[in-house]
XYZ file of N, CA, C and O in Angstrom:
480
model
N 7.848 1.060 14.616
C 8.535 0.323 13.583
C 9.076 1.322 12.557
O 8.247 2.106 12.094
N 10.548 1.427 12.061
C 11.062 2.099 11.426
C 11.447 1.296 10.004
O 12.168 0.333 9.740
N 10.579 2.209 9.214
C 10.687 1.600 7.333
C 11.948 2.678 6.727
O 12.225 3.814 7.111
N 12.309 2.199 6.100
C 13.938 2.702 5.488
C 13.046 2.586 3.913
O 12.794 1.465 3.472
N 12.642 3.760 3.196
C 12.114 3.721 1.910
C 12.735 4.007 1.089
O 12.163 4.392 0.069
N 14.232 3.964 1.122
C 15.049 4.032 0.391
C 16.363 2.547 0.128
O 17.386 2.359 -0.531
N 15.576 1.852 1.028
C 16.647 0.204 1.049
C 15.931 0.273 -0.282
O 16.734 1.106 -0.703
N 15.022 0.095 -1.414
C 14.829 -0.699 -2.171
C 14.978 0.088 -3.665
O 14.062 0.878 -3.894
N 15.851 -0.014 -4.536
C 16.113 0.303 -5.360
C 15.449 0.312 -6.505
O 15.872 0.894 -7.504
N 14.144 -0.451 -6.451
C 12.957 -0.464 -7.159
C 11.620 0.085 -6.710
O 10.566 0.244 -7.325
N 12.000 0.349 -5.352
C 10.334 1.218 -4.979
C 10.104 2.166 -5.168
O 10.762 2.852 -5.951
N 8.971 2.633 -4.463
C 8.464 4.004 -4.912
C 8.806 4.782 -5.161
O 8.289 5.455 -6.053
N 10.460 5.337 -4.161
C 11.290 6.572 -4.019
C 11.528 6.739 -5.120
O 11.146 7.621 -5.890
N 12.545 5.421 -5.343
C 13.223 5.230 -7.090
C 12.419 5.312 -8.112
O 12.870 5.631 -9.212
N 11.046 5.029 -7.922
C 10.219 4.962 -9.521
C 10.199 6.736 -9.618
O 10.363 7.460 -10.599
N 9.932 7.075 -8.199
C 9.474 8.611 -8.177
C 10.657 9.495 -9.090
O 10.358 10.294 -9.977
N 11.928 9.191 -8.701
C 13.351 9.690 -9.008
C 13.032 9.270 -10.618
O 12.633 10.080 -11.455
N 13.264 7.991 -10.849
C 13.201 7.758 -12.011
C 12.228 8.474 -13.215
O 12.582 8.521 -14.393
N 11.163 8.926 -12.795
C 10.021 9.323 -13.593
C 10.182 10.939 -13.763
O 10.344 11.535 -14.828
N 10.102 11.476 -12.515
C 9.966 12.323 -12.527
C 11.055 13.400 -11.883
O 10.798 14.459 -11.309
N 12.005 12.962 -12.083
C 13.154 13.110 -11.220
C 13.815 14.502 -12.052
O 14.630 15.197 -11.445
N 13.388 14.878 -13.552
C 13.442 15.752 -14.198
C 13.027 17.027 -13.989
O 13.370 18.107 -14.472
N 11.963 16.594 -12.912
C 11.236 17.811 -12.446
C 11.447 18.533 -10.563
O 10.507 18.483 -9.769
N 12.405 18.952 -10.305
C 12.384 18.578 -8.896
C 11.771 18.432 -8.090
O 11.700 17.493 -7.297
N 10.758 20.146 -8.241
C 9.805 20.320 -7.587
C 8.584 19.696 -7.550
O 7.853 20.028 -6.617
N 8.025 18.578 -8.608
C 7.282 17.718 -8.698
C 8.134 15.881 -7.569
O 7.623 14.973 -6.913
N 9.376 16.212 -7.918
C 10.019 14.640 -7.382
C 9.538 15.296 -5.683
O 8.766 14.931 -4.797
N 10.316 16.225 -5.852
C 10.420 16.537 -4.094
C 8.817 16.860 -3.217
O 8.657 16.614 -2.021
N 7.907 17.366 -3.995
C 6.237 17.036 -3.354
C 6.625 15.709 -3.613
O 7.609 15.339 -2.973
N 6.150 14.947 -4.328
C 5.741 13.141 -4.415
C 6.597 12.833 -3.408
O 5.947 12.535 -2.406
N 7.617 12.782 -3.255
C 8.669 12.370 -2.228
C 8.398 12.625 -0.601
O 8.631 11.924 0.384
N 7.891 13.747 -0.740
C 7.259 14.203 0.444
C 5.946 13.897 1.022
O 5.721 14.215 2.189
N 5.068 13.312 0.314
C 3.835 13.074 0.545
C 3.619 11.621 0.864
O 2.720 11.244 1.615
N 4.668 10.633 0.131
C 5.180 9.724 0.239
C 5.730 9.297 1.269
O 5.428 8.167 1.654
N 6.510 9.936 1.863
C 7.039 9.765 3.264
C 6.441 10.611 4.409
O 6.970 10.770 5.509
N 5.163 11.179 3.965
C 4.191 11.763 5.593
C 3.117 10.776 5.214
O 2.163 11.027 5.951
N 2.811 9.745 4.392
C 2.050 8.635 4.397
C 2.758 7.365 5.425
O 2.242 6.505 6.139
N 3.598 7.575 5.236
C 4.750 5.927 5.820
C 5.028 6.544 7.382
O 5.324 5.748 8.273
N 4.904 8.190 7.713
C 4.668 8.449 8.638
C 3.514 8.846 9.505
O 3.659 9.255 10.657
N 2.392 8.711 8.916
C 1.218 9.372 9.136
C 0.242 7.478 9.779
O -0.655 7.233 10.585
N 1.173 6.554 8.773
C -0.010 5.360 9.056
C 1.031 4.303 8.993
O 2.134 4.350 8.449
N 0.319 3.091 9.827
C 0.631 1.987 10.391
C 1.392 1.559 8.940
O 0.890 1.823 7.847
N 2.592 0.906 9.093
C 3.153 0.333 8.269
C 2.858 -0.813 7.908
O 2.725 -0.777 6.685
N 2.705 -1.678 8.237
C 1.951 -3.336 8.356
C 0.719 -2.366 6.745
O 0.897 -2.525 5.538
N -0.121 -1.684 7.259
C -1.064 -1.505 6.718
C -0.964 -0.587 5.728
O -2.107 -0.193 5.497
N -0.095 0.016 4.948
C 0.152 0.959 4.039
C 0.778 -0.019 3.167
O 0.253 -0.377 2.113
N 1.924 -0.468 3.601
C 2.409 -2.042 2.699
C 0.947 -2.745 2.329
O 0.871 -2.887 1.108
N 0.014 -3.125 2.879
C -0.923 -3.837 2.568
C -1.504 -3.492 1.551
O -1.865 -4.321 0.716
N -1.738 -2.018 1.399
C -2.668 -0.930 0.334
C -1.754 -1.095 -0.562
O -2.283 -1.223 -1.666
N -0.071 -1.181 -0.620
C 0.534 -0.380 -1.388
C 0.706 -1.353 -2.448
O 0.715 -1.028 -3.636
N 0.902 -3.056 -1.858
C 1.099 -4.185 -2.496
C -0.292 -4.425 -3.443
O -0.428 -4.839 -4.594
N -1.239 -3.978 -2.437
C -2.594 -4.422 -3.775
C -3.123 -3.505 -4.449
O -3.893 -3.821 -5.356
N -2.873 -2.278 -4.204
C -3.232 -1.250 -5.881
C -1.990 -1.680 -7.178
O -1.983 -1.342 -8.362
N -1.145 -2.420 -6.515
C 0.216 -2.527 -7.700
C -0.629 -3.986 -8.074
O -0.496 -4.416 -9.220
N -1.261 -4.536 -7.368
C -1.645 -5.830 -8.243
C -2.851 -5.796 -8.961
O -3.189 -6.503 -9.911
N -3.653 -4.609 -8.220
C -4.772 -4.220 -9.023
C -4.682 -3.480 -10.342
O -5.537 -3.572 -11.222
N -3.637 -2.773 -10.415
C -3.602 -1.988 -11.379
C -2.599 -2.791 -12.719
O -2.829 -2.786 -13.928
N -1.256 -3.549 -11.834
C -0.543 -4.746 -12.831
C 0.523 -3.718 -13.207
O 0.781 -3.231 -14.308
N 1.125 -3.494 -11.904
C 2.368 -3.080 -11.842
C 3.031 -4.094 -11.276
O 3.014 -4.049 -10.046
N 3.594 -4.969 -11.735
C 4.208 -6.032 -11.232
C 5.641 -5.782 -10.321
O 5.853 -6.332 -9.240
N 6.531 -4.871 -10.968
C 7.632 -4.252 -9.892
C 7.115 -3.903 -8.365
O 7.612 -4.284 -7.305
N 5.775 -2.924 -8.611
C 6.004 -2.006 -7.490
C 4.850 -3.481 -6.455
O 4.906 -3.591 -5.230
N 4.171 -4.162 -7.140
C 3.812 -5.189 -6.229
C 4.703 -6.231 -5.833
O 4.432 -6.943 -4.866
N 5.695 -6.368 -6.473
C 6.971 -7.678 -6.024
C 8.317 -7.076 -4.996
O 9.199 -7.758 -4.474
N 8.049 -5.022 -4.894
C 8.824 -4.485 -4.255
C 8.584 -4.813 -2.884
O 7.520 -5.430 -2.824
N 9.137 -4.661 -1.687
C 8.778 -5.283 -0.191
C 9.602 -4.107 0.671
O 10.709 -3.632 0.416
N 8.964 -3.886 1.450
C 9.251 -2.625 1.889
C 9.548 -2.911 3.710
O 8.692 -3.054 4.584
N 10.752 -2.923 3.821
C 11.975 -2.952 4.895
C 11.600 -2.704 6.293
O 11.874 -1.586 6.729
N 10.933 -3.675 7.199
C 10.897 -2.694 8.260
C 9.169 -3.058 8.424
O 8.678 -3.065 9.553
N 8.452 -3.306 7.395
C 6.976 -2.947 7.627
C 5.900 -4.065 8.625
O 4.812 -3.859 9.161
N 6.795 -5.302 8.562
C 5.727 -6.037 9.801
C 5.011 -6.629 8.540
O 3.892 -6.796 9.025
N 4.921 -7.028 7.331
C 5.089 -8.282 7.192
C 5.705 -9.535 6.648
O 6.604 -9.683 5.819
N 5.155 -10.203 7.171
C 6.412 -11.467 6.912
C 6.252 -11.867 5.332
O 5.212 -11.527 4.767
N 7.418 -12.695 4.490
C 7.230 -13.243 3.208
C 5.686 -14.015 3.028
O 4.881 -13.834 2.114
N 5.596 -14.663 3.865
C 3.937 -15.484 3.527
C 3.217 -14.276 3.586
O 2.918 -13.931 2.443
N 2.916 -13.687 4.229
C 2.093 -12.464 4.281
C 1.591 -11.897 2.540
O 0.472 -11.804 2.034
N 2.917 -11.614 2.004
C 2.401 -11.147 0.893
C 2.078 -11.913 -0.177
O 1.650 -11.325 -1.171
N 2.223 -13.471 -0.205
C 1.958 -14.411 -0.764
C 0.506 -14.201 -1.172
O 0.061 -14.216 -2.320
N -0.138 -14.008 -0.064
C -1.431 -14.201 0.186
C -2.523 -12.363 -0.014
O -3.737 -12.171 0.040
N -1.568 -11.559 -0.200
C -2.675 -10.274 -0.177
C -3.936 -10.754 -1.471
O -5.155 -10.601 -1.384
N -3.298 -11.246 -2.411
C -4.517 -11.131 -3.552
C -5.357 -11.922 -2.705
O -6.479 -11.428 -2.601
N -5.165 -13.152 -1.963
C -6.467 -13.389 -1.201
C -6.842 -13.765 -0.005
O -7.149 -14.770 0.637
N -6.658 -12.095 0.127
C -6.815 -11.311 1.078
C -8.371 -11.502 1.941
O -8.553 -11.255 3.133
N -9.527 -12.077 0.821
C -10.769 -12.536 2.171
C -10.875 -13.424 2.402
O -11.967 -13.480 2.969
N -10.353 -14.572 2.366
C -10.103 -16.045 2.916
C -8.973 -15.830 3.722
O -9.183 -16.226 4.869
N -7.476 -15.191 3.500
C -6.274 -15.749 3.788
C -6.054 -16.463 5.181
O -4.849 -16.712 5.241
N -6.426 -16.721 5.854
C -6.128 -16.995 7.416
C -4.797 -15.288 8.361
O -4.899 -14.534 9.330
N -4.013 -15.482 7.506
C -2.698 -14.541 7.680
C -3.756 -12.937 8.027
O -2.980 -12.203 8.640
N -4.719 -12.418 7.917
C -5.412 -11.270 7.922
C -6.415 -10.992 8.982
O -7.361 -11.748 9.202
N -6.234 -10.104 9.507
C -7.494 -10.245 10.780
C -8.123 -9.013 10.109
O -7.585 -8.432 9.166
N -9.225 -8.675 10.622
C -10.161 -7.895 11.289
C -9.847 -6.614 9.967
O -10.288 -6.467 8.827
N -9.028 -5.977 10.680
C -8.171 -4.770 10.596
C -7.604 -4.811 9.448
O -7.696 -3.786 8.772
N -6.856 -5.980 8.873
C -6.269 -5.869 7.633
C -7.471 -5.738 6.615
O -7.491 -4.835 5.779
N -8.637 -6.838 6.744
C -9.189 -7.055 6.021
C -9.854 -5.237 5.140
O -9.824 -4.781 3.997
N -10.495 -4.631 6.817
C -10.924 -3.999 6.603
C -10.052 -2.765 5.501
O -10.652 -2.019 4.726
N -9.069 -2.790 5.620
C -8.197 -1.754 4.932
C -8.025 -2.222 3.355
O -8.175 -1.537 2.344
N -7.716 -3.406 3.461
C -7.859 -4.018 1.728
C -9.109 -3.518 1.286
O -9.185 -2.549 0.530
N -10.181 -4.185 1.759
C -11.766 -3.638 1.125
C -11.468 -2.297 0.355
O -11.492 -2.022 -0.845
N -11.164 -1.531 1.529
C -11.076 0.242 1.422
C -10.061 0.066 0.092
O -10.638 0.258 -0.978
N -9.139 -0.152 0.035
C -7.594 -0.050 -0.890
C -8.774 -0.464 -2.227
O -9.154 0.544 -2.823
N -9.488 -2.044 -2.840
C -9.768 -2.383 -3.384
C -11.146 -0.912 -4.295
O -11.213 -0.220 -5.311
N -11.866 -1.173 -3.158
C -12.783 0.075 -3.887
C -12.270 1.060 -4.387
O -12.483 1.379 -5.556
N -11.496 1.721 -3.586
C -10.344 3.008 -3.731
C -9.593 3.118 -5.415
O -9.340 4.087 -6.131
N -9.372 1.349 -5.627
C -8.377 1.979 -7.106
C -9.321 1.425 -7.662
O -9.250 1.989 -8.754
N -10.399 0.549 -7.766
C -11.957 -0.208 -8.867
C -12.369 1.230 -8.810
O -12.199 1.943 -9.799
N -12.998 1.781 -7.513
C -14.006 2.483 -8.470
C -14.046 3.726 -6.868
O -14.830 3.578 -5.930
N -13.007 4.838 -6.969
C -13.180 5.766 -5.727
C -14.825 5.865 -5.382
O -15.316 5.478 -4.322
N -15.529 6.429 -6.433
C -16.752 7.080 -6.118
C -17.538 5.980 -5.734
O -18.692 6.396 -5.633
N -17.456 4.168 -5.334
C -18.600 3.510 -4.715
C -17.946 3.538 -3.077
O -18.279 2.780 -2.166
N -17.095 4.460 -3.027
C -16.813 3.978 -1.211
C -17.559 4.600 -0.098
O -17.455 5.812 0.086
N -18.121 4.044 0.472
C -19.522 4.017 1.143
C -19.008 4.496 2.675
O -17.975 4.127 3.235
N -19.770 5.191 3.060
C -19.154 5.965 4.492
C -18.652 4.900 5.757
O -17.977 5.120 6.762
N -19.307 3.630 5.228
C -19.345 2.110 6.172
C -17.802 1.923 5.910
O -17.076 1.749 6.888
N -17.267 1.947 4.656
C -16.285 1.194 4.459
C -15.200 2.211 4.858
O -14.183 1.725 5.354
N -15.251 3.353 4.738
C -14.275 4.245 5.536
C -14.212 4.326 6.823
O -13.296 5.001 7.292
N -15.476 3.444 8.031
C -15.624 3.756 9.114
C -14.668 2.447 9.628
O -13.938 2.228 10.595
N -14.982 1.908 8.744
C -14.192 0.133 9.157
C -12.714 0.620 9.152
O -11.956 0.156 10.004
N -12.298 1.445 8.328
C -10.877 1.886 8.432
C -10.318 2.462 9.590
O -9.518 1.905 10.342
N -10.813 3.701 9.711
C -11.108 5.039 11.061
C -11.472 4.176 12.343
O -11.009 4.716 13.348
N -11.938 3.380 12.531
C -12.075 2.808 14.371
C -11.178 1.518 14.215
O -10.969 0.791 15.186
């Protein structure tokens, strides 16, 4: 599945440009690390992380941004905030939210269990 991270004129690329775009060599790492993430991991599931640290944290742009290409559908993101009931989430998603959730609450409680649920 091929994500185009530059269709959206409000995502990451652009916040990156926008912010720090003064600095090159700072835009062009972020830019880069940014796009060996979107290449490094399942898209479905990086959208998943990417939508709920923006709702965890109450970035409302970069959580209402939707990212081109990634496998999921509009209901899909309806439902990430609830993400352990949703029906729309299996197994796999779930397990990656958990991880995403601890990750921006609190890095240092993530438990070797909850990284293993990620990794297999």
């Amino acid at each position: 599945m091929t994500v185009d991270l530059d269709a959206d004129a409000t995502g990451t690329t652009a916040v990156i440009e926008r912010v720090v775009g003064h600095l090159p060599g700072v835009a062009a790492a972020l830019d880069a690390a940014h796009r060996a993430a979107w290449d490094a991991v399942e898209a479905r599931l990086l959208e998943l992380c990417r939508v709920r640290a923006a709702q965890l944290i109450g970035c409302e742009a970069e959580a209402l941004a939707r990212t081109p290409g990634c496998g999921l559908a509009a209901d899909d993101y309806a439902q990430i905030a609830q993400w352990p009931t949703a029906a729309c989430f299996d197994a796999r998603d779930r397990a990656v939210l958990a991880w995403c959730e601890h990750y921006v609450i609190d890095v240092a409680s993530l438990t070797d269990e909850l990284v293993e649920n990620v990794t297999t």
